Coordinates of C-alpha atoms in Angstrom, one line a residue:
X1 CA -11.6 -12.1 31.3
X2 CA -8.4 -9.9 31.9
X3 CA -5.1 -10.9 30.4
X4 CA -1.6 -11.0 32.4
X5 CA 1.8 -11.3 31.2
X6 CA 3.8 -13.0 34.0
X7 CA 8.0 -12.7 33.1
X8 CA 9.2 -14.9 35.1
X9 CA 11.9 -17.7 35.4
X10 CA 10.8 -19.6 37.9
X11 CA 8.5 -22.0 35.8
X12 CA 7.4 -24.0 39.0
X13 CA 6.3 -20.7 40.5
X14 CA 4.7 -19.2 37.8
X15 CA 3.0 -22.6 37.3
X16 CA 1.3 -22.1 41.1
X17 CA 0.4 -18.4 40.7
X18 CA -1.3 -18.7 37.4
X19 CA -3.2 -22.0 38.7
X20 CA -4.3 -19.2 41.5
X21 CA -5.3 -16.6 39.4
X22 CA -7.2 -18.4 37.0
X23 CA -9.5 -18.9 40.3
X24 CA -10.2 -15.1 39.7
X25 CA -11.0 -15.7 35.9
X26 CA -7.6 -14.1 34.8
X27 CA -6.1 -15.3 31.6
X28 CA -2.3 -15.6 32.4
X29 CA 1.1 -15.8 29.7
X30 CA 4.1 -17.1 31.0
X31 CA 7.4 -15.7 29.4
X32 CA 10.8 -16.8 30.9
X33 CA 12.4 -14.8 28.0
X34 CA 12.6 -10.9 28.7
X35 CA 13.3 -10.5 25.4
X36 CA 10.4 -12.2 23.7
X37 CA 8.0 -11.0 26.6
X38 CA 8.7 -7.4 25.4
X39 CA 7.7 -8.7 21.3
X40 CA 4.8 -10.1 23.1
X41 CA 3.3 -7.0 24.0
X42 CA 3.9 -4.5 21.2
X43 CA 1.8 -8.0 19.5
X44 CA -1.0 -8.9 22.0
X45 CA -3.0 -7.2 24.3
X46 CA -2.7 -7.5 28.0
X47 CA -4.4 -5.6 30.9
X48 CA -1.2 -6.3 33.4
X49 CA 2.4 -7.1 33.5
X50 CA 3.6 -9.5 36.5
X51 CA 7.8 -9.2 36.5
X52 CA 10.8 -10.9 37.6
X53 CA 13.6 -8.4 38.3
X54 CA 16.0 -11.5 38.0
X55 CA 16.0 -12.9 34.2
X56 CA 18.6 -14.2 31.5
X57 CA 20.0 -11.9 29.2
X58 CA 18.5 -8.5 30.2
X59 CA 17.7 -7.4 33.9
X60 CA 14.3 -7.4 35.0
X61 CA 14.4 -3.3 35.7
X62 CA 15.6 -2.6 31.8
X63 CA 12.5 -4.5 31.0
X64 CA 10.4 -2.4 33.0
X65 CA 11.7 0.6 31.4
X66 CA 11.3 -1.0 27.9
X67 CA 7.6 -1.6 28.5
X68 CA 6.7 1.8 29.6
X69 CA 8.8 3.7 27.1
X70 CA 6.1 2.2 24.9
X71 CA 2.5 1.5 26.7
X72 CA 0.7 2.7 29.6
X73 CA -0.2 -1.1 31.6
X74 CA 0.4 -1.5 34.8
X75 CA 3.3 -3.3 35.9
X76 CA 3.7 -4.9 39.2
X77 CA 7.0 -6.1 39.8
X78 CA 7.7 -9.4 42.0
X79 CA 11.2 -10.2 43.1
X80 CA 13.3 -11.7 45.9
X81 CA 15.3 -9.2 45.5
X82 CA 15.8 -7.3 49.2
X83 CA 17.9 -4.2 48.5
X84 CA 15.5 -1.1 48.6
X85 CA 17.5 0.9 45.7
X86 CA 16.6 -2.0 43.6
X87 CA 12.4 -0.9 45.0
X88 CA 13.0 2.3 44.5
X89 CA 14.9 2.5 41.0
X90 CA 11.4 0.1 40.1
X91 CA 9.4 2.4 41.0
X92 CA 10.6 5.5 39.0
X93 CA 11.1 3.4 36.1
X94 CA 7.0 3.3 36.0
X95 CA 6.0 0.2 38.0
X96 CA 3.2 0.4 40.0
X97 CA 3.5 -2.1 43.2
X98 CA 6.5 -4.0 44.1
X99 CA 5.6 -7.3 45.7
X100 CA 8.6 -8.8 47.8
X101 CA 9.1 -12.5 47.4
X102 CA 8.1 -15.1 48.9
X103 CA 4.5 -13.7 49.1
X104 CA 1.3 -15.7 49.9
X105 CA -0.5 -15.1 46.5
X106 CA -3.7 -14.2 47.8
X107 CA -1.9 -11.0 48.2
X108 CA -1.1 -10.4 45.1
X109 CA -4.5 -11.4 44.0
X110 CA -5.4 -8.3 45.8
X111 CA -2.6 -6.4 44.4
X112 CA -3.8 -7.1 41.0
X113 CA -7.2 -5.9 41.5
X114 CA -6.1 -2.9 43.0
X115 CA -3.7 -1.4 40.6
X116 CA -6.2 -2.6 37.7
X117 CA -9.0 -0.3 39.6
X118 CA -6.6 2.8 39.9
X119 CA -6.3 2.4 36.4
X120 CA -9.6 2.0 35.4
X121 CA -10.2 5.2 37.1
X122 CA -7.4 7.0 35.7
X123 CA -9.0 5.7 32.1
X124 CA -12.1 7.2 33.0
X125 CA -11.0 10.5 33.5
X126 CA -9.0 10.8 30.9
X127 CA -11.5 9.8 29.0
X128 CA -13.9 12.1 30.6
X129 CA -11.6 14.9 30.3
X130 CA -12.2 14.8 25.9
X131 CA -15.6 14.5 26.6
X132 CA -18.8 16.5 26.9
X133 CA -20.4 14.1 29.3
X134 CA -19.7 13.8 33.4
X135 CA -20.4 10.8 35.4
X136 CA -20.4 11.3 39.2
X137 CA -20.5 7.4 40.2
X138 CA -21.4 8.4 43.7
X139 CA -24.3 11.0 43.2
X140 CA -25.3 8.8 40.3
X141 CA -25.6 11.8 38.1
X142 CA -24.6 12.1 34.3
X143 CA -24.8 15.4 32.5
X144 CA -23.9 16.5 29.3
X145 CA -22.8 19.7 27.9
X146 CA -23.5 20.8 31.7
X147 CA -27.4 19.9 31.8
X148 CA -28.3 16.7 34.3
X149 CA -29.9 13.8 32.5
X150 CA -32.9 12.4 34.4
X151 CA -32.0 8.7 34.2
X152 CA -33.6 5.4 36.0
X153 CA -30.9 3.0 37.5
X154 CA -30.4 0.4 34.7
X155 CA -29.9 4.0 32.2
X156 CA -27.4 5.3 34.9
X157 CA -25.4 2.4 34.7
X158 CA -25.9 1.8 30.9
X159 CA -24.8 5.4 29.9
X160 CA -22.4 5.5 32.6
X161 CA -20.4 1.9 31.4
X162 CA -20.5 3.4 27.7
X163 CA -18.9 6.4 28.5
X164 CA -16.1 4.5 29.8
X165 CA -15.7 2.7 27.1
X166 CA -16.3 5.9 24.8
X167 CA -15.2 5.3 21.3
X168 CA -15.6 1.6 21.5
X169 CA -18.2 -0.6 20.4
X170 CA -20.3 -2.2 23.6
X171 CA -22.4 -5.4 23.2
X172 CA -25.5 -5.8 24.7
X173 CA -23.6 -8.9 26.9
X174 CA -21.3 -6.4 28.1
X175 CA -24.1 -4.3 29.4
X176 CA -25.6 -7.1 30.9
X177 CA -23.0 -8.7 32.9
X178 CA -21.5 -5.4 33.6
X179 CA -24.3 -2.8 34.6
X180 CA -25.6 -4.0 38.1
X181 CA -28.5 -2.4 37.6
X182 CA -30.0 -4.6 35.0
X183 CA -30.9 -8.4 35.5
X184 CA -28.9 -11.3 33.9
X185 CA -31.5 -12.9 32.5
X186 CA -32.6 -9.4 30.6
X187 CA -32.9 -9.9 26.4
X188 CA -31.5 -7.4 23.9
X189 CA -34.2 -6.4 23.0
X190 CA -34.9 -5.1 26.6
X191 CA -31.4 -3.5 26.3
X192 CA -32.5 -1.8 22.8
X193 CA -35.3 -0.1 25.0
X194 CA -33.4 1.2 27.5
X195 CA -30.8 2.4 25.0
X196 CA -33.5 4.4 22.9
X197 CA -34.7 5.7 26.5
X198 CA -31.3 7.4 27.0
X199 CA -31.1 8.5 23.0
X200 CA -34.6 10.3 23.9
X201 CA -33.2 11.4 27.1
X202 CA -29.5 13.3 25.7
X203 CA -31.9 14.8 22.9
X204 CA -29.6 13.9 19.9
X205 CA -29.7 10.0 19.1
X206 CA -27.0 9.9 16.7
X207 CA -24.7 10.1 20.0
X208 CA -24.6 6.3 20.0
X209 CA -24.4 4.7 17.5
X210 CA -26.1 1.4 16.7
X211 CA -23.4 -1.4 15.7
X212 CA -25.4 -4.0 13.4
X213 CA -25.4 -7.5 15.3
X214 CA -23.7 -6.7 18.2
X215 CA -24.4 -3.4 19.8
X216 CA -23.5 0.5 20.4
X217 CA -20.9 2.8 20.2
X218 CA -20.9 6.4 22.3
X219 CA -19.4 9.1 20.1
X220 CA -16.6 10.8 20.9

């Protein structure tokens, strides 16, 4: 489930989006306070930012500058605001959409998912860019140090969802509901298989790294 910070004043509204978005399986914080919402986040982690230009005490545009002096989430800014400089200043500051109000919230349903995908890709290269492996999603080819690995479906999609996540530990749930390829009623152990397959495969199995009870780690 992702997480959203939504700074925003308007309680009643901020009561009807985050009824809507938990639809989509989205976690959603309300902050009316620009000040605490900006604690919040060096605190808790969030995978977006929904903001108010229009709050008490500190304007919603200093706030979007305060976030991204510090992290790199996205930040979608919605506002009633009409004047274009007010868009445009938004922008530069580092937000990524601008969502006009009043707005049907299906729309920024879709909003949400699409920033959160640009971002997911712009993870994935930079983490691809410190890496020695290279996943080409849409030839479905991995290679490492510059040779291809021959890999089924289910290893594609395994090997592929740990190096974006390279560094991290992955459970074997994570593969599961994550990697396409691979049934939801698959067992771990039928995970551990597949893993060794790939550890055979890039022909040096201390690359991942087995995490005791929960699951694997790709090396950096």
């Amino acid at each position: 489930m992702q997480k959203i910070l939504m700074i925003e004043d308007d309680l009643e509204l901020a009561e009807i989006l985050t009824e809507y978005l938990e639809q989509f399986e989205f976690e959603v914080v309300t902050e009316d306070d620009p000040f605490k919402a900006v604690s919040i986040l060096k605190l808790e982690p969030f995978n977006l930012v929904i903001l108010d230009l229009t709050l008490p005490g500190m304007d919603g545009l200093e706030v979007c500058e305060a976030i991204r002096e510090r992290q790199d989430i996205p930040i979608i800014i919605s506002s009633a605001r009409s004047d274009v400089t007010d868009k445009i200043k938004a922008l530069e500051l580092g937000a990524d959409d601008y969502l006009p109000k009043p707005y049907d919230p299906r729309e920024l349903e879709a909003r949400i998912h699409s920033v959160l995908r640009r971002y997911e890709a712009k993870s994935e290269e930079k983490a691809e860019s410190k890496s020695d492996f290279r996943c080409d999603k849409a030839t479905m080819v991995i290679t490492y140090k510059g040779r291809n690995i021959d890999l089924t479906n289910a290893e594609f999609g395994i090997l592929s969802y740990m190096i974006s996540k390279q560094g991290l530990v992955v459970s074997r749930e994570d593969l599961i509901h994550n990697v396409n390829a691979i049934n939801e009623d698959s067992s771990n152990k039928s995970i551990d298989v597949m893993v060794g397959r790939i550890r055979n495969k890039l022909g040096d199995k201390s690359l991942i790294e087995s995490v005791r009870g929960v699951g694997y780690k790709l090396l950096k």
